[in-house]
mmCIF file of C-alpha atoms in Angstrom:
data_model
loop_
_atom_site.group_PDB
_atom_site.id
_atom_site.type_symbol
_atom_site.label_atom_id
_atom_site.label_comp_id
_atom_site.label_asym_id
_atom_site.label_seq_id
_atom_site.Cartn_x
_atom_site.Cartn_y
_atom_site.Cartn_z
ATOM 1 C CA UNK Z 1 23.363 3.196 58.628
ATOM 2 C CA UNK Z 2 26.270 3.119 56.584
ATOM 3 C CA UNK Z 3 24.995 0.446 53.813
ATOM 4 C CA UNK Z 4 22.145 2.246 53.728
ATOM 5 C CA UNK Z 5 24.522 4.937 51.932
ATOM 6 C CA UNK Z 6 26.646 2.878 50.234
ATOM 7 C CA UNK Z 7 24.774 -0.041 48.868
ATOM 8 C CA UNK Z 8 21.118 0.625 49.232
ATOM 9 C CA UNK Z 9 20.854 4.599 47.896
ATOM 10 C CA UNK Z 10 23.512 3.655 45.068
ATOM 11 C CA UNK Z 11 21.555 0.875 43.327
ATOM 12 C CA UNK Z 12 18.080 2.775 43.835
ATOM 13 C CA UNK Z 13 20.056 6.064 41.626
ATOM 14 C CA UNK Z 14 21.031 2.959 39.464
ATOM 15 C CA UNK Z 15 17.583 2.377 38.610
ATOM 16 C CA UNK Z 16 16.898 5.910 36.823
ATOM 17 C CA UNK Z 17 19.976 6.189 35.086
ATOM 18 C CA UNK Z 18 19.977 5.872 31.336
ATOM 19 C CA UNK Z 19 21.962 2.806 29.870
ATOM 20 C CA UNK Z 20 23.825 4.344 27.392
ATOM 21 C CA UNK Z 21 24.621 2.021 24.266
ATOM 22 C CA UNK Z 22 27.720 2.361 22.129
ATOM 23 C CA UNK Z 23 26.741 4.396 18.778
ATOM 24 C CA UNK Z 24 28.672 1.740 16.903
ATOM 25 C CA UNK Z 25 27.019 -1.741 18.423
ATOM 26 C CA UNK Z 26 24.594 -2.034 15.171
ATOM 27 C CA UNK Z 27 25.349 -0.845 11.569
ATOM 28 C CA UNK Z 28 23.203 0.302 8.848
ATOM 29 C CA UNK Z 29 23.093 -1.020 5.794
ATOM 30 C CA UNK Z 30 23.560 1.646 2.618
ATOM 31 C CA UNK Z 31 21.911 -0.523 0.308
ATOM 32 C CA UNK Z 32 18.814 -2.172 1.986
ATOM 33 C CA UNK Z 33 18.911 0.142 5.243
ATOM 34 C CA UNK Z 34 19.331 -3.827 7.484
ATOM 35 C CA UNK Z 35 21.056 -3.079 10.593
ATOM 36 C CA UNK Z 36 23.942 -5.636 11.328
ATOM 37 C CA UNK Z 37 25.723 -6.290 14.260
ATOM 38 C CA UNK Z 38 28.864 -5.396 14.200
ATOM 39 C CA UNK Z 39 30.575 -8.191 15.373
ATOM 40 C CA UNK Z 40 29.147 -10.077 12.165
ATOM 41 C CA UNK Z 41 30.377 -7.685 10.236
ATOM 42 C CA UNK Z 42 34.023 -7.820 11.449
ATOM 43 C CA UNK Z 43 34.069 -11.173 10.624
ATOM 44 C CA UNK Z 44 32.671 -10.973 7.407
ATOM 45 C CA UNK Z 45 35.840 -8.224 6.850
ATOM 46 C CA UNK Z 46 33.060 -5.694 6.962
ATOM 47 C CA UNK Z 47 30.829 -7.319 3.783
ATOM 48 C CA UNK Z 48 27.265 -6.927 4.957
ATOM 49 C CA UNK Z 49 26.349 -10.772 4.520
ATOM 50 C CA UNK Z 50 22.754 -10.696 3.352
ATOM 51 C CA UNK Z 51 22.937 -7.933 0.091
ATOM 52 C CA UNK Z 52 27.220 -8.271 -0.337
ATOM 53 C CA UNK Z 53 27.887 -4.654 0.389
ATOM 54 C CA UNK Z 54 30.879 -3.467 0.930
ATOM 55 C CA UNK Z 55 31.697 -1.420 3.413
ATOM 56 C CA UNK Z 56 35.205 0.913 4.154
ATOM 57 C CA UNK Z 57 37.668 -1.621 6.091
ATOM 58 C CA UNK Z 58 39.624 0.172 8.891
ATOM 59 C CA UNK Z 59 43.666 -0.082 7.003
ATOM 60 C CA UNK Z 60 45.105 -1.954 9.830
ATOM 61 C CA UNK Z 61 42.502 -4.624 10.059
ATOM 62 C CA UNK Z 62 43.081 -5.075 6.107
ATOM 63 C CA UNK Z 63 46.391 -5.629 6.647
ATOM 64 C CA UNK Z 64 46.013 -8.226 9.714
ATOM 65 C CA UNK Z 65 43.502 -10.003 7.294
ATOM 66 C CA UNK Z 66 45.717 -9.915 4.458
ATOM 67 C CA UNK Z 67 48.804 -11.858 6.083
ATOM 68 C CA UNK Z 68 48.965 -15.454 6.790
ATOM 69 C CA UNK Z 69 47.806 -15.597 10.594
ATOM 70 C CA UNK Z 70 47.811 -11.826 10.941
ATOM 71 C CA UNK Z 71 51.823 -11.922 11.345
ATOM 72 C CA UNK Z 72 53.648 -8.869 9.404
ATOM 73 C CA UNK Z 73 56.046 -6.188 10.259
ATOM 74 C CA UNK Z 74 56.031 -2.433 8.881
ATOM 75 C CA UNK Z 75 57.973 -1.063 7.276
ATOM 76 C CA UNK Z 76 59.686 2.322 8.320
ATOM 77 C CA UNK Z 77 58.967 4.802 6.027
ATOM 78 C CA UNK Z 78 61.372 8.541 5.943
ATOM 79 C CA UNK Z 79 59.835 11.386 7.800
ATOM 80 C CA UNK Z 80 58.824 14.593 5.948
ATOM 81 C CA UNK Z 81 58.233 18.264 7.121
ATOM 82 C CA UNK Z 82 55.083 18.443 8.490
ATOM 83 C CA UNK Z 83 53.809 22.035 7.209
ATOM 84 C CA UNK Z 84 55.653 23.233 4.359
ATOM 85 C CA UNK Z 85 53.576 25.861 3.361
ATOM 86 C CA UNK Z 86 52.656 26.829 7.035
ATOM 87 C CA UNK Z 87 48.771 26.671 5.011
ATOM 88 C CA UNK Z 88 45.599 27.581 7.113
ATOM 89 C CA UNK Z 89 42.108 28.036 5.555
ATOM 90 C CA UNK Z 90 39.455 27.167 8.682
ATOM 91 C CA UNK Z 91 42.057 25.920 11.132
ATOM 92 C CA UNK Z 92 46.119 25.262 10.535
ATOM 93 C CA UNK Z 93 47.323 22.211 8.522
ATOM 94 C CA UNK Z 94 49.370 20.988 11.716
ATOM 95 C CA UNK Z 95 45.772 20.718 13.767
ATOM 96 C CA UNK Z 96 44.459 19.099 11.201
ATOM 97 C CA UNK Z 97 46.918 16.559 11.387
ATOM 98 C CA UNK Z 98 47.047 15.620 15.280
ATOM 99 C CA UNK Z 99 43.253 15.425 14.587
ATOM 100 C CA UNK Z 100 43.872 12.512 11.933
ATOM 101 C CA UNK Z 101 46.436 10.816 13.804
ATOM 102 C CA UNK Z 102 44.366 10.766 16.861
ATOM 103 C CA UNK Z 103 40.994 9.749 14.834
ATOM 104 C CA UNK Z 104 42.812 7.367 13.073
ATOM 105 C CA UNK Z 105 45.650 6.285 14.894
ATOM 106 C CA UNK Z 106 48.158 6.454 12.581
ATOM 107 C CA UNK Z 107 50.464 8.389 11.827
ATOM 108 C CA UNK Z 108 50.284 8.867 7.907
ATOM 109 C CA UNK Z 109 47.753 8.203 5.499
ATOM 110 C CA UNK Z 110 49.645 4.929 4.149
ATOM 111 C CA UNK Z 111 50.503 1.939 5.685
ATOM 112 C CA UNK Z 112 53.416 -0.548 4.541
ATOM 113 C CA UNK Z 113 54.201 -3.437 5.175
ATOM 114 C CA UNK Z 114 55.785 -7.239 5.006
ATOM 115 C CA UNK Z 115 54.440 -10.651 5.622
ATOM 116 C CA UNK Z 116 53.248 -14.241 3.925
ATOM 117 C CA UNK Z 117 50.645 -14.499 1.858
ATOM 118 C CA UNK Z 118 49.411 -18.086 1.048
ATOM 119 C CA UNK Z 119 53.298 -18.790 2.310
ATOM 120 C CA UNK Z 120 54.329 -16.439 -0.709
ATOM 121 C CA UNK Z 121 56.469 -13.301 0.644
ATOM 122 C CA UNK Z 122 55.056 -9.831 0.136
ATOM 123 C CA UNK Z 123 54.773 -5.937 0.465
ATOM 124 C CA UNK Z 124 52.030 -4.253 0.707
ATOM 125 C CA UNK Z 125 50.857 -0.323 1.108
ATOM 126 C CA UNK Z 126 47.092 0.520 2.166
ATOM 127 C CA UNK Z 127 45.819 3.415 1.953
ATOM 128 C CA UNK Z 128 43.864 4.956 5.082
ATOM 129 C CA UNK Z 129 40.645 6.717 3.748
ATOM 130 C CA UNK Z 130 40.328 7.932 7.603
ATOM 131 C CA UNK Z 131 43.293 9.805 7.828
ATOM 132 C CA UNK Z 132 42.218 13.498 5.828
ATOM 133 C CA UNK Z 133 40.744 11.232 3.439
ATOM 134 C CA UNK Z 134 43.187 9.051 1.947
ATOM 135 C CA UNK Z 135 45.104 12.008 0.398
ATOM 136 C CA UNK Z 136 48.357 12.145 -1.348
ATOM 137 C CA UNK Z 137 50.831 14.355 0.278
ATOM 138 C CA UNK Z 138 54.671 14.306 0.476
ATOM 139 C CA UNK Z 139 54.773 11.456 3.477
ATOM 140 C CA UNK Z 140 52.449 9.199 1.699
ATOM 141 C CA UNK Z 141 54.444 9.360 -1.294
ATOM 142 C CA UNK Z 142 57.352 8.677 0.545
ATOM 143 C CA UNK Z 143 55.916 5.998 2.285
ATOM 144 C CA UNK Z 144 55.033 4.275 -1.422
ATOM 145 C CA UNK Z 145 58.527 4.835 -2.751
ATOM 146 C CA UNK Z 146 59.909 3.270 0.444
ATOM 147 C CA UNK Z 147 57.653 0.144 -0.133
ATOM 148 C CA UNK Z 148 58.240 -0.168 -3.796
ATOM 149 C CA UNK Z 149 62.213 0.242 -3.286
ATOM 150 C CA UNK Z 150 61.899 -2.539 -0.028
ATOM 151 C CA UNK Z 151 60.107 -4.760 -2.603
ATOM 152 C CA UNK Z 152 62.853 -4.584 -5.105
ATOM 153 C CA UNK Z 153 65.229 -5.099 -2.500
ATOM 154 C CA UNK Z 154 63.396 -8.388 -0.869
ATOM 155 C CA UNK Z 155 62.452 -9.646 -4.377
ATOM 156 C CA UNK Z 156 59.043 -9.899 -4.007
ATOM 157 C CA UNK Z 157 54.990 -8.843 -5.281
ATOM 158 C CA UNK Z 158 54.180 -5.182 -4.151
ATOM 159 C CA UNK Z 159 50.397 -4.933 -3.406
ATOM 160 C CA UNK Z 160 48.747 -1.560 -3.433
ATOM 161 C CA UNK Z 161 45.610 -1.170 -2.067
ATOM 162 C CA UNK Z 162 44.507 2.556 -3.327
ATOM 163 C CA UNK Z 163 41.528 4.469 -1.257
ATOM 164 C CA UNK Z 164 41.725 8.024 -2.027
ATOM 165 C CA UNK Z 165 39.871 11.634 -2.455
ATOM 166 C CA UNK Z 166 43.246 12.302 -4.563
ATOM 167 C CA UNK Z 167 46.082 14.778 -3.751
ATOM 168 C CA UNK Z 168 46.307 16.717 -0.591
ATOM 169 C CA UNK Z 169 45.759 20.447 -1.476
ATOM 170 C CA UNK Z 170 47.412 21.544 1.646
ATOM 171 C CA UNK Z 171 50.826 20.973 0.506
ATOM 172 C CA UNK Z 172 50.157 22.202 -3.340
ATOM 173 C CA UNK Z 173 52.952 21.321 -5.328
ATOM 174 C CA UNK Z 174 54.714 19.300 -3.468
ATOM 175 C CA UNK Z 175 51.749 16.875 -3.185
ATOM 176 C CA UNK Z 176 51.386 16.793 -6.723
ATOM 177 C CA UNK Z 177 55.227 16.133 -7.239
ATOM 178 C CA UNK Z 178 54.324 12.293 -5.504
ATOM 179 C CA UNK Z 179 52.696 11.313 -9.012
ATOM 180 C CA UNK Z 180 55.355 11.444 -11.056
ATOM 181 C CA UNK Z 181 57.301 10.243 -7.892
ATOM 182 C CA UNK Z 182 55.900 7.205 -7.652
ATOM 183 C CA UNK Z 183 55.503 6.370 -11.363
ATOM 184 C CA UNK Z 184 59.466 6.385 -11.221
ATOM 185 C CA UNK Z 185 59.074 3.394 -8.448
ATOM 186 C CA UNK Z 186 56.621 1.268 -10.537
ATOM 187 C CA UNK Z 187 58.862 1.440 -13.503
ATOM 188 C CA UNK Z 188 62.024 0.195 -10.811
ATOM 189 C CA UNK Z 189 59.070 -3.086 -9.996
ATOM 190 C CA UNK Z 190 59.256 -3.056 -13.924
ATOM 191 C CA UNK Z 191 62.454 -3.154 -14.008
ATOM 192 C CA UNK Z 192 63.188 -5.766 -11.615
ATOM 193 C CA UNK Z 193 60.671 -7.783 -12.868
ATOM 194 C CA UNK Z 194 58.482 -8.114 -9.823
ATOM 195 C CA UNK Z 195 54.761 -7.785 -10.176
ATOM 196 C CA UNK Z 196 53.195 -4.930 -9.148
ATOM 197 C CA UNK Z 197 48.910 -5.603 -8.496
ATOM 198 C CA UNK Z 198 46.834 -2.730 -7.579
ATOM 199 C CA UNK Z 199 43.056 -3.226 -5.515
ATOM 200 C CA UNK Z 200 41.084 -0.067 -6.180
ATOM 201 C CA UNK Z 201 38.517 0.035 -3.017
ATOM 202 C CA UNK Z 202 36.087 2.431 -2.484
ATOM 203 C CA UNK Z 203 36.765 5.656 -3.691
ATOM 204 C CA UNK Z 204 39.605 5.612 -5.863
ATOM 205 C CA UNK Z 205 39.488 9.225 -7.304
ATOM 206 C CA UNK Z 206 41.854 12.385 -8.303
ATOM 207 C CA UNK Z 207 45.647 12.271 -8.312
ATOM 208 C CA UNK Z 208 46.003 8.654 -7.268
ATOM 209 C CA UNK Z 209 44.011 7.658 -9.798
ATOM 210 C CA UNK Z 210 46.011 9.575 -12.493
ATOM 211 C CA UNK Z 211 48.849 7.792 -11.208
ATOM 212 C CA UNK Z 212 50.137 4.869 -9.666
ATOM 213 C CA UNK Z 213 46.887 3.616 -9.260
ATOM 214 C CA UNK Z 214 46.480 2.998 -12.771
ATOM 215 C CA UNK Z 215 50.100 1.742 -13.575
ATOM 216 C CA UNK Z 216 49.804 -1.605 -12.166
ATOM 217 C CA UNK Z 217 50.110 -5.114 -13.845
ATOM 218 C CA UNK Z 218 46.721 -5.973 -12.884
ATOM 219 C CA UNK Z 219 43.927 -3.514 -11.219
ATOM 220 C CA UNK Z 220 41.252 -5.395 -9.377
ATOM 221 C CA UNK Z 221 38.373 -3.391 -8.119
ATOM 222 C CA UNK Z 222 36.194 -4.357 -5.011
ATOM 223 C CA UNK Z 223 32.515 -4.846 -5.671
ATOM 224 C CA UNK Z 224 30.560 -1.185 -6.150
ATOM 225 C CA UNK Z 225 33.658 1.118 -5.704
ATOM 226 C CA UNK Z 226 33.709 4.140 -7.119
ATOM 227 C CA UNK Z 227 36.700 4.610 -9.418
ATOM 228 C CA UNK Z 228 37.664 7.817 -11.423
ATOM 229 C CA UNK Z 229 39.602 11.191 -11.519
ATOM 230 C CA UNK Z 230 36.681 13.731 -11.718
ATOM 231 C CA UNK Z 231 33.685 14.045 -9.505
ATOM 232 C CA UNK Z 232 30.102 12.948 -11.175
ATOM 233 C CA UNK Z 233 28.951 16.334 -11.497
ATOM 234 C CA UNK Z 234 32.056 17.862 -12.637
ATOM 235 C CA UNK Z 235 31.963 15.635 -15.327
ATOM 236 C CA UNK Z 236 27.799 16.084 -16.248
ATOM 237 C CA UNK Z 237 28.463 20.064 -16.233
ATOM 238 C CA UNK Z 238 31.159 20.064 -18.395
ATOM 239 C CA UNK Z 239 30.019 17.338 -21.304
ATOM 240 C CA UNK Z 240 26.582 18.632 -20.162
ATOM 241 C CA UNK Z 241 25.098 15.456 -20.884
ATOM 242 C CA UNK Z 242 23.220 12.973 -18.078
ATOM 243 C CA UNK Z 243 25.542 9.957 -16.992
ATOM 244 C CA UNK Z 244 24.280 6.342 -16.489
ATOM 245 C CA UNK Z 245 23.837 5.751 -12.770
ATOM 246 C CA UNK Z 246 26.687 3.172 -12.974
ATOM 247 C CA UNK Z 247 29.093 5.750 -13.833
ATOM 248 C CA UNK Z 248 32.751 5.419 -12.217
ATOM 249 C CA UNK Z 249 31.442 2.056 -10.925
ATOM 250 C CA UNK Z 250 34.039 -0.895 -10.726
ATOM 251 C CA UNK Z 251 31.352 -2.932 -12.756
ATOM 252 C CA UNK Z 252 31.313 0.164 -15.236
ATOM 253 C CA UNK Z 253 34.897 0.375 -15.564
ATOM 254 C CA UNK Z 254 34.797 -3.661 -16.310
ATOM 255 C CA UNK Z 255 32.386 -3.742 -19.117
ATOM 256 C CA UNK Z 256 34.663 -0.863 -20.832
ATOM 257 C CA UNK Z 257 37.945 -2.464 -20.308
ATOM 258 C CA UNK Z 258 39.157 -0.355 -17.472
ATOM 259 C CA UNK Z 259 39.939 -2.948 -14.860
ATOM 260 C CA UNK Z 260 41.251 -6.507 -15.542
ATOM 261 C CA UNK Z 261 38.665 -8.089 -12.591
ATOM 262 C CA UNK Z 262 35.913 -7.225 -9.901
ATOM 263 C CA UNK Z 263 36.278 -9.703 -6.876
ATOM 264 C CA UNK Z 264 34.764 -9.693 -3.515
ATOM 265 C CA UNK Z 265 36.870 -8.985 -0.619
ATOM 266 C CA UNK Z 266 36.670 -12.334 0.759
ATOM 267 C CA UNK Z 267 38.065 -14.025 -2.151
ATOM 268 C CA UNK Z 268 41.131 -11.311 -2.760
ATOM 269 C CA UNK Z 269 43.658 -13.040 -0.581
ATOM 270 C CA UNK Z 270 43.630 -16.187 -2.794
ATOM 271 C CA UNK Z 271 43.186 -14.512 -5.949
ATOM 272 C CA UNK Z 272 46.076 -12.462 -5.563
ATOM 273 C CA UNK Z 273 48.760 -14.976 -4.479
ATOM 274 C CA UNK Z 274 47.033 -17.529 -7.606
ATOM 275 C CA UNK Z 275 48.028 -13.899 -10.003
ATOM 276 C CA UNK Z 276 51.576 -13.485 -7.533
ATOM 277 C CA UNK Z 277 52.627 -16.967 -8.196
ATOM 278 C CA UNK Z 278 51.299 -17.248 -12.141
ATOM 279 C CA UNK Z 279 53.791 -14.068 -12.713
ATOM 280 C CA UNK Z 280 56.698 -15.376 -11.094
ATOM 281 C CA UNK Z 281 56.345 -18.542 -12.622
ATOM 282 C CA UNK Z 282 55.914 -20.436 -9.173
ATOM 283 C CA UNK Z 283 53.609 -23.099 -8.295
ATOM 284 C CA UNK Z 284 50.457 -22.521 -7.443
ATOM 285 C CA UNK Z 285 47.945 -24.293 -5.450
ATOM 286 C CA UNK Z 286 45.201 -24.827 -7.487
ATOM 287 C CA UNK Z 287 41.601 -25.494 -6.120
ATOM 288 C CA UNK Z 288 41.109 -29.360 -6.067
ATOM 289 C CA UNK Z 289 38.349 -30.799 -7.876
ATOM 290 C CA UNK Z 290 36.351 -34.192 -7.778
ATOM 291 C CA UNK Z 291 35.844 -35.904 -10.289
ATOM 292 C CA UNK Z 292 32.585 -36.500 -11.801
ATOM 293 C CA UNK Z 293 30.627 -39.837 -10.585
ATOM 294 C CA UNK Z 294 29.747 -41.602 -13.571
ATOM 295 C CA UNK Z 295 27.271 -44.209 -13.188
ATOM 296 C CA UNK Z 296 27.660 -47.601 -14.741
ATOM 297 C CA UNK Z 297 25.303 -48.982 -17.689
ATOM 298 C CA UNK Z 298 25.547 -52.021 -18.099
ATOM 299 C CA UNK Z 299 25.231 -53.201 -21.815
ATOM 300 C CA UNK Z 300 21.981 -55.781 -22.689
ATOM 301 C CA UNK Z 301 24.715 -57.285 -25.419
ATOM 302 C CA UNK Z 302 27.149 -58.173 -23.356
ATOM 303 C CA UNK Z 303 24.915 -59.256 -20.356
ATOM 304 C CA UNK Z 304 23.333 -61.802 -22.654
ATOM 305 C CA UNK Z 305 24.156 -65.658 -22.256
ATOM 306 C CA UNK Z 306 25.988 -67.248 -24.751
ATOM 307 C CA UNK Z 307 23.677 -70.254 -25.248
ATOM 308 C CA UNK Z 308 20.830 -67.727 -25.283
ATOM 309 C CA UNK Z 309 22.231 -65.767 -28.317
ATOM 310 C CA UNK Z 310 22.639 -69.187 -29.978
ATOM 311 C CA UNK Z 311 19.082 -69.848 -29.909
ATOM 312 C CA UNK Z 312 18.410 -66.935 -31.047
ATOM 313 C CA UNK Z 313 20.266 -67.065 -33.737
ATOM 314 C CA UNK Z 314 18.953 -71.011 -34.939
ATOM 315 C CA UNK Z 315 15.848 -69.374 -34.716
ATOM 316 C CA UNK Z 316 16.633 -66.332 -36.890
ATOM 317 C CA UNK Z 317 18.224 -68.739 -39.573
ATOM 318 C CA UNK Z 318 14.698 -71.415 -39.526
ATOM 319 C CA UNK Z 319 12.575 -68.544 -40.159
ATOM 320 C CA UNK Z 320 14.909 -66.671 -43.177
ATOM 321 C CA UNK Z 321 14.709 -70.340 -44.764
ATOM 322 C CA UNK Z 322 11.981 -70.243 -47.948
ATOM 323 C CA UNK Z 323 9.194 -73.168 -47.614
ATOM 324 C CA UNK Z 324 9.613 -75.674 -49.792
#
C-alpha cells in the first residue's frame, strides 16, 4: 500500500492546489495599459514594442547591453562610512541600506565601469534608481570621482547615465558636498580633453540635476523622461500658474534648448560611439548607403538612323523651297 501513499494521494492533493504564477511573468503598459511579456520586453531593453515606452532598465542589464558582447570589468570604487550622522526618522539609515543592497543587489547606488563600445574604449557610471532611489550620497559621489579620475587615467569617453530623486537627505551635508565634488572631476575630463556625454533617463531630478548632470559635453535624454530640479507642484505653487502637461519632459526640454538630442534606447549605443569618435577626431563608421537606381532614358535623337534623319531633312528643304 505504499504507492498508494506516495504516488497516488500526492498527485490527487496536486490537483487542488493553486498554481501560483510569478507576479512579474506579464507587464503593464503605463501608456496604453497592453500587458507584455516580459521576456519581449528584455529583449527590447525594456521598450514596450507596440507604443515605444520606456520603461526603468535594471543598472546592470544597462551596462551588459552597453558593452560590446556584454564583456566589461568594474571598477573599484573607495569605501565610505556608512552612517555618519547615525540618522533615524521611521527606521535607522543602516536598515535602510541592507534593505537596498538586498532589493537591489548592489552595493551602492552607482555602478562603474570599463569595456568596448563599437571597439572604442570606455567608462561608464549608471545610476541605480532601485537602490533608495538613485540618491546622491557620499559613496556615490565617490564612486563618480573614481570613474571620472580612471577615465583620465585610461584616456578615454566617460559616459554618465544619471537616474535620480536627487541628494540623499540622510547624510545632509555631506551628500550635498558630492555636487561641487564632482563638478571638480568634469572640469579634470575638461582638462584632459576627453569627452564627457551625459544620458538623462527617467527621472533626472534634484541635486544631480543641479550638477554633474548638466555639465556634460552633450546631454541626451531618453524618450518621455522626466528631467528637472523641482517637483511639478512645487513649481505650480510657487509661480502659481498651471504648467503645460509636457513640463520637465525630455521633448520639453528639447524644444527650449535644454538638451542637445532625444534618442530611443535602442539606438544610444551607436549614437554615442558616432559623438565618442567625432570628438576625438577618430574614424567613425558611418551607416552605408546605396545609391540611388537611376533608370535609363534613352534619347529619340540619338536613337534615330542616320539615313532616316537625312530624309527628313531633303524633305524639310523641298517643302521650305517657294513654287515657281
Amino acid at each position: 500500500m505504499n504507492w498508494i501513499n506516495s504516488i497516488v494521494r500526492p498527485k490527487i492533493r496536486d490537483l487542488w492546489k493553486k498554481r501560483e504564477v510569478p507576479e512579474n511573468l506579464w507587464i503593464k503598459d503605463p501608456e496604453t495599459g497592453e500587458m507584455v511579456f516580459h521576456r519581449d520586453l528584455e529583449a527590447n531593453l525594456w521598450v514596450v514594442p507596440n507604443s515605444g515606452h520606456h520603461m526603468r532598465m535594471p543598472a546592470r542589464k544597462r551596462v551588459e547591453t552597453f558593452f560590446d558582447d556584454g564583456n566589461y570589468s568594474d571598477v573599484k570604487t573607495p569605501e565610505v562610512q556608512a552612517d555618519p550622522h547615525k540618522f533615524r526618522d521611521s527606521k535607522r539609515y543602516t536598515d535602510r541600506l541592507k534593505e537596498a543592497r538586498a532589493k537591489s543587489g548592489e552595493e551602492e547606488a552607482i555602478l562603474v565601469a570599463q569595456g568596448k563600445v563599437n571597439g572604442m574604449d570606455m567608462t561608464i557610471a549608471v545610476q541605480n534608481f532601485d537602490f533608495v532611489a538613485g540618491s546622491l550620497g557620499m559613496a556615490a559621489g565617490e564612486a563618480i570621482l573614481a570613474g571620472m579620475m580612471k577615465a583620465v587615467e585610461d584616456k578615454t569617453p566617460f559616459i554618465m547615465f544619471a537616474a535620480s530623486g536627487g541628494a540623499r537627505m540622510q547624510e545632509g551635508i555631506l551628500s550635498l558636498m558630492q555636487m561641487p565634488r564632482t563638478t571638480v572631476g568634469v572640469q579634470m575630463l575638461r582638462e584632459a580633453g576627453l569627452p564627457y556625454i551625459v544620458v538623462l533617463t527617467n527621472p533626472t531630478t534634484g541635486g544631480v540635476s543641479a550638477s554633474y548632470a548638466m555639465l556634460g559635453d552633450v546631454h541626451i535624454a531618453e524618450p518621455g523622461a522626466q528631467i528637472g530640479f523641482a517637483g511639478r507642484r512645487v513649481i505650480e505653487q510657487t509661480v502659481r500658474e498651471k504648467l503645460p502637461e509636457d513640463f520637465q519632459t525630455a521633448e520639453y526640454l528639447l524644444d527650449h534648448g535644454m538638451i542637445d538630442m532625444v534618442v530611443p534606447r535602442l539606438e544610444l549605443k551607436e549614437t554615442i560611439a558616432r559623438i565618442c569618435g567625432i570628438l576625438l577626431k577618430r574614424e567613425v563608421e558611418l551607416p552605408k548607403l546605396e545609391a540611388p537606381v537611376t533608370e535609363e532614358v534613352e534619347d529619340e535623337s540619338i536613337a534615330e538612323d542616320p539615313a532616316e534623319e537625312a530624309e527628313s531633312d531633303d524633305k524639310d528643304a523641298k517643302e521650305a523651297e517657294p513654287a515657281s
